[in-house]
Short mmCIF file of C-alpha atoms in Angstrom, two decimals:
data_model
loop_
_atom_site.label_atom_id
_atom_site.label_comp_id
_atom_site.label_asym_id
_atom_site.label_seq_id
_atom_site.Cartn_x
_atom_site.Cartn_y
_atom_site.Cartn_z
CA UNK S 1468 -35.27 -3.21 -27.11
CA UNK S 1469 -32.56 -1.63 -24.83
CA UNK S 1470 -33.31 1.17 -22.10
CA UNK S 1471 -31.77 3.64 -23.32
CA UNK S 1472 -30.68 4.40 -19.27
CA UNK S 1473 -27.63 5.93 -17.33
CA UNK S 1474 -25.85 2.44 -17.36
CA UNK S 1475 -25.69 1.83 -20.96
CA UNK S 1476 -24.69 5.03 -21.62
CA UNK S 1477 -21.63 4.46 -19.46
CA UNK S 1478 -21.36 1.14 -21.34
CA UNK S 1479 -21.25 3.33 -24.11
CA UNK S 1480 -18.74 5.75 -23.31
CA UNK S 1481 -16.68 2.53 -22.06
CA UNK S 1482 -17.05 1.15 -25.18
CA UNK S 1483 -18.64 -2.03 -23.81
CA UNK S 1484 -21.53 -2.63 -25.49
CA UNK S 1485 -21.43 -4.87 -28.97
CA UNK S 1486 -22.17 -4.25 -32.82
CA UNK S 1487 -26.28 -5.03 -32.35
CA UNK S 1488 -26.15 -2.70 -29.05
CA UNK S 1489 -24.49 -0.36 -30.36
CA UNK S 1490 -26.51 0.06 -33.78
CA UNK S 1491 -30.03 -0.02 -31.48
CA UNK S 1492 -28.57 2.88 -29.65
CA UNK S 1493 -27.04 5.24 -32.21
CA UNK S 1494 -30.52 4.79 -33.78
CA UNK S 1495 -32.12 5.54 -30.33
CA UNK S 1496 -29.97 8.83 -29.95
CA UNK S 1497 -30.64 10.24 -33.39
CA UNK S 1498 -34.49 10.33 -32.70
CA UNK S 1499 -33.85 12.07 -29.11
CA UNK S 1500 -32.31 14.80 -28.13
CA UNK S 1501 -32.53 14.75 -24.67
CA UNK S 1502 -31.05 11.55 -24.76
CA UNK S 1503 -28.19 12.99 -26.85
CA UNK S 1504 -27.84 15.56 -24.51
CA UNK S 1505 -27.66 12.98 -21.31
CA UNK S 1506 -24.88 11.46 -23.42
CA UNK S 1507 -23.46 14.43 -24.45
CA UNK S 1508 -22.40 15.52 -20.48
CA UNK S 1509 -21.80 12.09 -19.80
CA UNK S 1510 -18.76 12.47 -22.10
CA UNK S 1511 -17.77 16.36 -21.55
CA UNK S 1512 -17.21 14.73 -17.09
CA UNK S 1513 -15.48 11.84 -18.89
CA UNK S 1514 -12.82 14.15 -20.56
CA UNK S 1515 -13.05 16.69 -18.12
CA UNK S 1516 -12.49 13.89 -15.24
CA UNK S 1517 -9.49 12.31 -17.56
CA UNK S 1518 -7.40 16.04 -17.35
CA UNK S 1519 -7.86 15.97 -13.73
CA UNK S 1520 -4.42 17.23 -12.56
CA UNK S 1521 -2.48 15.77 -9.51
CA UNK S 1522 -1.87 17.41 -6.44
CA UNK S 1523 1.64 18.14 -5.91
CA UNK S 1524 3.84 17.76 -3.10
CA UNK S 1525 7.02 19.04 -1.82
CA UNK S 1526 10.34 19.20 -3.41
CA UNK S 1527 11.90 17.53 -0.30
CA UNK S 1528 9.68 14.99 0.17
CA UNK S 1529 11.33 12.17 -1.69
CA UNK S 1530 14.84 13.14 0.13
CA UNK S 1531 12.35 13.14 3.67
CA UNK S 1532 11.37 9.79 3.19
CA UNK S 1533 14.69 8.31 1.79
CA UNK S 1534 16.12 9.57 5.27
CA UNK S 1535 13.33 7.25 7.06
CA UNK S 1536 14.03 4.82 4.54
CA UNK S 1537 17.90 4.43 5.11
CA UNK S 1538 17.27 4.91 8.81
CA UNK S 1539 14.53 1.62 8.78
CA UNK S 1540 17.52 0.04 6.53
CA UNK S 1541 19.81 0.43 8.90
CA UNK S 1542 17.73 -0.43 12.43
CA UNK S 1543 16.73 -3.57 10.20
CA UNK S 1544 20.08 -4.98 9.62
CA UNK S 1545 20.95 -4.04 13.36
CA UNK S 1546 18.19 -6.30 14.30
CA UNK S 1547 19.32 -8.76 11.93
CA UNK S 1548 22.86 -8.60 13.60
CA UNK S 1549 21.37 -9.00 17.39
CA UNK S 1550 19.48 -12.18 16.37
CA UNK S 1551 22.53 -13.53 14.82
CA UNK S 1552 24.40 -12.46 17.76
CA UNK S 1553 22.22 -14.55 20.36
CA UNK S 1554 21.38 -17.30 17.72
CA UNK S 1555 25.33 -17.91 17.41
CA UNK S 1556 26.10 -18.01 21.25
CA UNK S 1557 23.66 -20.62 21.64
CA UNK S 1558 24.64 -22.23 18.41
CA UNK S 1559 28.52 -22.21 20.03
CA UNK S 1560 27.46 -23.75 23.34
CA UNK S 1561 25.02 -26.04 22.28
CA UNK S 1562 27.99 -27.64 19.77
CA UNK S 1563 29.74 -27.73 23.02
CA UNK S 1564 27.84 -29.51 24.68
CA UNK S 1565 27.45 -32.27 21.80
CA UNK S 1566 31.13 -32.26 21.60
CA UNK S 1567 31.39 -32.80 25.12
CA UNK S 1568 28.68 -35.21 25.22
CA UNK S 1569 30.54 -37.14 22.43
CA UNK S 1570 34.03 -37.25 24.06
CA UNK S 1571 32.30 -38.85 26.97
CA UNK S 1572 30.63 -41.83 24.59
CA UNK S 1573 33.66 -42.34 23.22
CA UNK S 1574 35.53 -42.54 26.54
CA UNK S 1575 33.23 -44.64 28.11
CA UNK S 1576 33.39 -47.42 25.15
CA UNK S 1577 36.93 -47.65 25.46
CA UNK S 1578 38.40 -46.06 22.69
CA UNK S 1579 39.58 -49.26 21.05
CA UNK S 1580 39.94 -49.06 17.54
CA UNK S 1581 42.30 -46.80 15.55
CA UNK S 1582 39.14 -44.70 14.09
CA UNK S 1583 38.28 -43.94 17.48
CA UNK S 1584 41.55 -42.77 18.00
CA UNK S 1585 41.55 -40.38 15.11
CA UNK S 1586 38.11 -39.38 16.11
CA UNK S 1587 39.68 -38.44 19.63
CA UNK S 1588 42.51 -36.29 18.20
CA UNK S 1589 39.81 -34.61 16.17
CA UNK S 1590 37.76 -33.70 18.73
CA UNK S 1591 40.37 -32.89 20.96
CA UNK S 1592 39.95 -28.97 20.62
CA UNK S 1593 36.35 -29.36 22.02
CA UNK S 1594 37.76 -30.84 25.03
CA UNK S 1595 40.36 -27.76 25.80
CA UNK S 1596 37.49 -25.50 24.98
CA UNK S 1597 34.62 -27.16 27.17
CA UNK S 1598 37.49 -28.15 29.59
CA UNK S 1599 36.65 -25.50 32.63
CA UNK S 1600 32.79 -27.02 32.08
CA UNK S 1601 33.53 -30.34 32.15
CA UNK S 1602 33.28 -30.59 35.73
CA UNK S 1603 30.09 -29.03 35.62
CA UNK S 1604 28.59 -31.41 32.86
CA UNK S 1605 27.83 -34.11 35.23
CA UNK S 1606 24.30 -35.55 34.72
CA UNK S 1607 23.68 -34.23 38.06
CA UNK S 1608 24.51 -31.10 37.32
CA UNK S 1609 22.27 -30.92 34.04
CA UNK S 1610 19.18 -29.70 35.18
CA UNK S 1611 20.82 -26.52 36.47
CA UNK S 1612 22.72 -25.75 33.12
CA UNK S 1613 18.92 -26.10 31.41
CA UNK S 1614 17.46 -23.54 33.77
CA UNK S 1615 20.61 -21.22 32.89
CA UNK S 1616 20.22 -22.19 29.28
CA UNK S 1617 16.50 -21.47 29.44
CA UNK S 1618 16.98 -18.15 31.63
CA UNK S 1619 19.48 -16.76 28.98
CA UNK S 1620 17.02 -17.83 26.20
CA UNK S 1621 14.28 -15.52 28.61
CA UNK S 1622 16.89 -12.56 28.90
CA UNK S 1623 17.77 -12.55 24.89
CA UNK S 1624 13.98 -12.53 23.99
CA UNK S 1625 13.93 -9.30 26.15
CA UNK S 1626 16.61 -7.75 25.21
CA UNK S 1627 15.43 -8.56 21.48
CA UNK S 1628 12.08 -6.53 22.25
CA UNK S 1629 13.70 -4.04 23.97
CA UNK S 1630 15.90 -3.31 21.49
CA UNK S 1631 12.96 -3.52 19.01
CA UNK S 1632 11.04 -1.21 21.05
CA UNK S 1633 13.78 1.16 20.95
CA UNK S 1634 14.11 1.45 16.83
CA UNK S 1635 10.24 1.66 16.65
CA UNK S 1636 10.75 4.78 19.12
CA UNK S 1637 13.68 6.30 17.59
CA UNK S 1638 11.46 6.28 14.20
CA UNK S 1639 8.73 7.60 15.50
CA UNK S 1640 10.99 10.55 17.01
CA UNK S 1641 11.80 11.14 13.25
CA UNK S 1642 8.26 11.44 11.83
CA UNK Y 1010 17.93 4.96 -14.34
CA UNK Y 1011 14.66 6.44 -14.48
CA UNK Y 1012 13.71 3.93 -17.53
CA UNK Y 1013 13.68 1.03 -15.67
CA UNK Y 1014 10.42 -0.83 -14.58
CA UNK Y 1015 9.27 -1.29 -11.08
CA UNK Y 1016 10.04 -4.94 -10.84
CA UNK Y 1017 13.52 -4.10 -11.82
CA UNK Y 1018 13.63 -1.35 -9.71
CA UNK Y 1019 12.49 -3.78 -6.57
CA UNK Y 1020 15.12 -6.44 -7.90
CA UNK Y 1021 18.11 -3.69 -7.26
CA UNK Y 1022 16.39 -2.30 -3.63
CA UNK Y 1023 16.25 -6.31 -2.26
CA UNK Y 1024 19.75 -6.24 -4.15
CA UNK Y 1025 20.85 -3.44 -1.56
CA UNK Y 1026 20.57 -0.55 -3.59
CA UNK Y 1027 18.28 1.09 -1.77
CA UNK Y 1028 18.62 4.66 -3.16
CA UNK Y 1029 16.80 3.47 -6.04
CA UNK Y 1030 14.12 3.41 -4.43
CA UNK Y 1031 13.60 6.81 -4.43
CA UNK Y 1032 12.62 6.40 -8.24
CA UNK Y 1033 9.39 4.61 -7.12
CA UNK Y 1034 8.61 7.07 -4.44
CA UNK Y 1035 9.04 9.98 -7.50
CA UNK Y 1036 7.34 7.76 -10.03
CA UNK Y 1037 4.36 6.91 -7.74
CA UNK Y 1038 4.12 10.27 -5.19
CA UNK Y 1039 1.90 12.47 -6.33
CA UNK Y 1040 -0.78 10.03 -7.93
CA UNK Y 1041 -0.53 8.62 -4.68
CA UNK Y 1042 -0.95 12.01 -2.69
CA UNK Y 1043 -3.82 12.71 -4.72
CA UNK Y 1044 -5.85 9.86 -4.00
CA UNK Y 1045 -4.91 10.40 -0.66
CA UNK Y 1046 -6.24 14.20 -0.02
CA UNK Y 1047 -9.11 13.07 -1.69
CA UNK Y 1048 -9.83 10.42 1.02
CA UNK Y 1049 -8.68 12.45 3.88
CA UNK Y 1050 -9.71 16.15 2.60
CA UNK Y 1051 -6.56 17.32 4.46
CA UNK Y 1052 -3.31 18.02 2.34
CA UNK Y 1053 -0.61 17.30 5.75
CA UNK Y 1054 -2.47 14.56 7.08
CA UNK Y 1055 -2.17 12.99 3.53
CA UNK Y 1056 1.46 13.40 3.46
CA UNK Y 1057 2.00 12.08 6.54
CA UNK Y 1058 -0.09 9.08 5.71
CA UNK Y 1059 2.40 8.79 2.29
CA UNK Y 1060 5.42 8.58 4.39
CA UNK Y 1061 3.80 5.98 6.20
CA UNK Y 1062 2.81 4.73 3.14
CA UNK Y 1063 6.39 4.53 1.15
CA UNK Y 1064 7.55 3.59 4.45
CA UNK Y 1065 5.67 0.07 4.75
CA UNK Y 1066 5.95 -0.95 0.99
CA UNK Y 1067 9.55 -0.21 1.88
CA UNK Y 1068 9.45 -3.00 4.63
CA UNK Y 1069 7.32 -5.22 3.02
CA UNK Y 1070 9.29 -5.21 -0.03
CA UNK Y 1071 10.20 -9.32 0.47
CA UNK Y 1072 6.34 -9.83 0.96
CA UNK Y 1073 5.51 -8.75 -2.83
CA UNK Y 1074 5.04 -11.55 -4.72
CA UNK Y 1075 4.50 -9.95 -8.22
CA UNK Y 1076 1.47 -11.60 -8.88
CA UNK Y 1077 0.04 -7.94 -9.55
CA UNK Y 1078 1.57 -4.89 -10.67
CA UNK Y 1079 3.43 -2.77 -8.38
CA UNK Y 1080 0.96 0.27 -8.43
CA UNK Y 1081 -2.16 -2.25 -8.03
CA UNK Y 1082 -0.50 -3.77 -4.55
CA UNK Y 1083 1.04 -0.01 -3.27
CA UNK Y 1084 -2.22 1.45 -4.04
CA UNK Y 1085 -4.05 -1.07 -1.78
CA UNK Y 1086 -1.31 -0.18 1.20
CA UNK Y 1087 -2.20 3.50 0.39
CA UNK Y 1088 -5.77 3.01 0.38
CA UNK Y 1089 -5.90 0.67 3.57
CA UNK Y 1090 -3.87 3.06 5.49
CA UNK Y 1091 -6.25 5.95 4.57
CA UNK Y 1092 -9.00 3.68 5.79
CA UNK Y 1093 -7.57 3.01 8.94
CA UNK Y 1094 -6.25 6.65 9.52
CA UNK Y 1095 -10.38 7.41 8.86
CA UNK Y 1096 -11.33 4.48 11.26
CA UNK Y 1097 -8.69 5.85 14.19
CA UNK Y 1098 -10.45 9.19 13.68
CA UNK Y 1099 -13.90 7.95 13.73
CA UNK Y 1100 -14.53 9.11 10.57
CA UNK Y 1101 -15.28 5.06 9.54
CA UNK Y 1102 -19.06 5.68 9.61
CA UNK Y 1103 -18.47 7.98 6.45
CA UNK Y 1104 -17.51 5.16 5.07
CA UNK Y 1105 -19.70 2.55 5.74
CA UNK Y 1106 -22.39 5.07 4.87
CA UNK Y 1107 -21.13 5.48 1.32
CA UNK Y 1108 -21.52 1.26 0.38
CA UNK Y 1109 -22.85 1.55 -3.41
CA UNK Y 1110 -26.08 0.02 -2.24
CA UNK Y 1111 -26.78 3.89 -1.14
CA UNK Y 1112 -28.59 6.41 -3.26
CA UNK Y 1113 -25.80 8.52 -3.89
CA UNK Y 1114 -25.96 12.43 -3.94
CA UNK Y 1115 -24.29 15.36 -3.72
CA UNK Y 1116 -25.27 18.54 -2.14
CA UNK Y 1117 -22.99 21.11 -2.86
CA UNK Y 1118 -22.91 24.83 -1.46
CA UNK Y 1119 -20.85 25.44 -3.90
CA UNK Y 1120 -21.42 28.64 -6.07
CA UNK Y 1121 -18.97 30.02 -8.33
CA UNK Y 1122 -21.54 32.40 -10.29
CA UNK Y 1123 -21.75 35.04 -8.03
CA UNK Y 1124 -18.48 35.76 -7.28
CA UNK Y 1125 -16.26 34.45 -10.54
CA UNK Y 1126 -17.02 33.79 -13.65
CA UNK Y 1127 -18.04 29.75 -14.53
CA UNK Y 1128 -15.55 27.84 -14.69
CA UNK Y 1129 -16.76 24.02 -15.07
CA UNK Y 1130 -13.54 22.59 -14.49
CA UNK Y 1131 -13.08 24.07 -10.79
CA UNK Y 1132 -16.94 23.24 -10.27
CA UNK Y 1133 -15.63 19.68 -10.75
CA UNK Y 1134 -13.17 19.54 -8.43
CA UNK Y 1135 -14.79 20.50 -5.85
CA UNK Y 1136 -18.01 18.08 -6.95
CA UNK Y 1137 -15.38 15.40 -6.56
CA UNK Y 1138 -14.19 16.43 -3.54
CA UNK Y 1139 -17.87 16.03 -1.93
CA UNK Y 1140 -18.33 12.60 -3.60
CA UNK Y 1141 -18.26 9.81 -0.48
CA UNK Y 1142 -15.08 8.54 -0.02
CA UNK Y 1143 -15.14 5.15 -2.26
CA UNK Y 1144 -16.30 7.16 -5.25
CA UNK Y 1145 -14.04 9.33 -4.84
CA UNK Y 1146 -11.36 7.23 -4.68
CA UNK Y 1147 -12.49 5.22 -7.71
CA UNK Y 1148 -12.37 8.25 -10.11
CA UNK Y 1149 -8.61 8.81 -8.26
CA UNK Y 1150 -7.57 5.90 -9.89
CA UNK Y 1151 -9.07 5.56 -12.98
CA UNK Y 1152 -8.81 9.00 -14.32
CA UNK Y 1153 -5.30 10.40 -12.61
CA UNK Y 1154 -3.94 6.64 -12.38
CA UNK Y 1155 -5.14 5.11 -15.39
CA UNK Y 1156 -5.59 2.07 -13.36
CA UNK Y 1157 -8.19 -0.43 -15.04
CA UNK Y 1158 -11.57 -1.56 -13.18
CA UNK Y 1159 -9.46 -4.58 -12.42
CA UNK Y 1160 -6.46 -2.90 -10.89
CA UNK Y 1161 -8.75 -0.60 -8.48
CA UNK Y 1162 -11.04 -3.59 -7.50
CA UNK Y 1163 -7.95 -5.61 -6.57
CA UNK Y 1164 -6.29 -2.29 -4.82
CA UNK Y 1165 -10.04 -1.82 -3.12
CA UNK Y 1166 -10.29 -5.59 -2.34
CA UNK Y 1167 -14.20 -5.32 -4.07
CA UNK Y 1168 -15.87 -6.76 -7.16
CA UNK Y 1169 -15.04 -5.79 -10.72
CA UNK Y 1170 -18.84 -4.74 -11.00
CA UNK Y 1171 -18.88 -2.79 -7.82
CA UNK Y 1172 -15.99 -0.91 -9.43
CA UNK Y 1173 -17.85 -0.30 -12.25
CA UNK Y 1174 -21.32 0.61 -10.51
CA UNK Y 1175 -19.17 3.40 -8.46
CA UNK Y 1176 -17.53 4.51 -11.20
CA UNK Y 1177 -20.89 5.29 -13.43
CA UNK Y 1178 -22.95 6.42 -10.69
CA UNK Y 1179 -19.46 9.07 -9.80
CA UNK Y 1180 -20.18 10.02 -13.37
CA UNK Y 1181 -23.69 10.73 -13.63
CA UNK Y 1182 -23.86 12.32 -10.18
CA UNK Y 1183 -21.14 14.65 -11.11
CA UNK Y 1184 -23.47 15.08 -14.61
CA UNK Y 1185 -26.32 16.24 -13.06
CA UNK Y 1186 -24.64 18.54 -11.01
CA UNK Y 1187 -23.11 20.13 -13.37
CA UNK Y 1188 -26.77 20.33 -15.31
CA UNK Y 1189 -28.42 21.57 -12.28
CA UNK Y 1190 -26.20 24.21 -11.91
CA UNK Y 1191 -26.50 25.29 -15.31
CA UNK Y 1192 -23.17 24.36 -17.08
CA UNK Y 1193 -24.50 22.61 -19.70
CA UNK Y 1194 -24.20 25.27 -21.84
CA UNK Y 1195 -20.78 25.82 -21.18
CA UNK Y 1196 -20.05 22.75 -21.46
CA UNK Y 1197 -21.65 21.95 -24.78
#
């Protein structure tokens, strides 16, 4: 026989119990009116929960946060732009440098064939380009263009944060 | 516009568009606000906490992987933010108080008969708005979000059955309330 307790008269209301259950309790209720009355309430806070009305805020808060929205938007794709930025300089001088690096393999087999010639013409541009380097780009000489390498990698992380930094604080000015 | 669902509505924000996503902020505000003044008890704190709110689902817009609804997975950022926004105010051993292994019980103060005349439905609100903050937020979503025991538990990151243990015990505490305080009659 099922209690006839606070749980399966949720179940009830929830319409969880089966056919059997649901039989045993109807019977259960007819024979007590307290129960009855226990279910009774149970059901007036179920409806009186289900026209509970939302609060209500105001008219200019969807515009408010649209402003913050467009703002994030556009500090986002300013970010975006300042990685590219320092991801592309170091993209363009790191192709240099395997230009560069090429021309001198190729120089140093000989340059025999007429593929290798064509290759040369090809990469000629690279050579004008890295031309005011190429003095520099002595193995000797590699080891210092790391360091600078790695300090400009050090000063782009920083001036990514900063510049981070400086959107999160412009937001929060706006809040 | 206004017709069109929330995934499609997130497909044209990633697009670009983001003006429509001022639809979901108007679709999804004040359900929203109302759960959240019923966690915080403070109507500009839980404003505030909805711009934050609208704000992050905003950025994290990539990050939803539609394996739930849209409401389910903002409704967890709303409700996680409230919690933390309770934690950073110290108000976090409310909440730990309230786990559903607790006896739960209101007191209310509340007396309407001497100075009004009874009005059941006012009663309730304010019955609600002593309920500990999980049950609270449970009815939030069941009753004004007609959000399933599923949705919540997944927005509340709990069990199905704790869901369901909060919600009856929200019911019959707010039932025997309302009986001690003789509205049965009114009611009936």
């Amino acid at each position: 026989m099922i209690e006839l307790n606070d749980e399966i008269l949720n179940k009830y209301l929830d319409g969880e119990l089966n056919g059997t259950e649901l039989n045993e309790i109807r019977e259960r209720l007819k024979n007590s009116e307290h129960d009855r009355l226990r279910l009774a309430m149970l059901q007036k806070v179920h409806s009186e929960l289900g026209r509970l009305e939302a609060f209500k805020l105001p008219d200019d808060f969807t515009s408010l946060v649209m402003s913050k929205v467009q703002k994030e938007a556009k500090y986002a794709q300013k970010d975006r732009f300042f990685v590219f930025s320092v991801f592309s300089v170091f993209f363009i001088i790191i192709a240099g440098i395997i230009g560069y690096l090429l021309v001198l393999s190729i120089h140093s087999t000989g340059g025999s064939t007429q593929d290798v010639q064509n290759f040369n013409n090809y990469v000629n541009f690279v050579t004008v380009l890295s031309g005011s380097i190429k003095e520099l780009m002595t193995p000797k000489n590699i080891s210092v263009i790391g360091s600078i390498l790695s300090f400009g990698v050090i000063i782009s992380g920083y001036l990514f944060f900063e510049n981070q930094r400086q959107s999160r604080r412009n937001l929060s000015k706006l809040r | 516009m206004k017709n069109l669902t929330d995934l499609e509505i997130i497909e044209s924000v990633k697009k670009g568009n983001q003006s429509d996503y001022a639809i979901l902020i108007d679709r999804y505000k004040n359900k929203a606000f109302s759960l959240l003044v019923r966690m915080l008890k403070n109507e500009m704190e839980a404003e505030e906490v909805l711009q934050d709110c609208f704000l992050k689902a905003f950025k994290s817009l990539d990050n939803f992987r539609q394996e739930s609804k849209f409401s389910t997975w903002f409704y967890r950022i709303v409700y996680n933010t409230a919690l933390t926004r309770l934690s950073a105010k110290k108000r976090k051993i409310e909440v730990e108080m309230s786990s559903i292994d607790d006896h739960l019980e209101i007191r209310s103060d509340y007396d309407f008969r001497g100075t009004e005349q009874k009005d059941s439905s006012k009663f309730l609100h304010k019955l609600i708005d002593e309920l500990p903050l999980k049950y609270a937020s449970v009815i939030s979503m069941y009753y004004l979000d007609n959000m399933s025991c599923e949705e919540i538990s997944e927005a509340m990151e709990t069990s199905v059955a704790n869901i369901k243990v909060m919600l009856h015990r929200s019911r019959n505490a707010l039932r025997d309330q309302l009986i001690k305080n003789n509205y049965a009659e009114e009611l009936l």
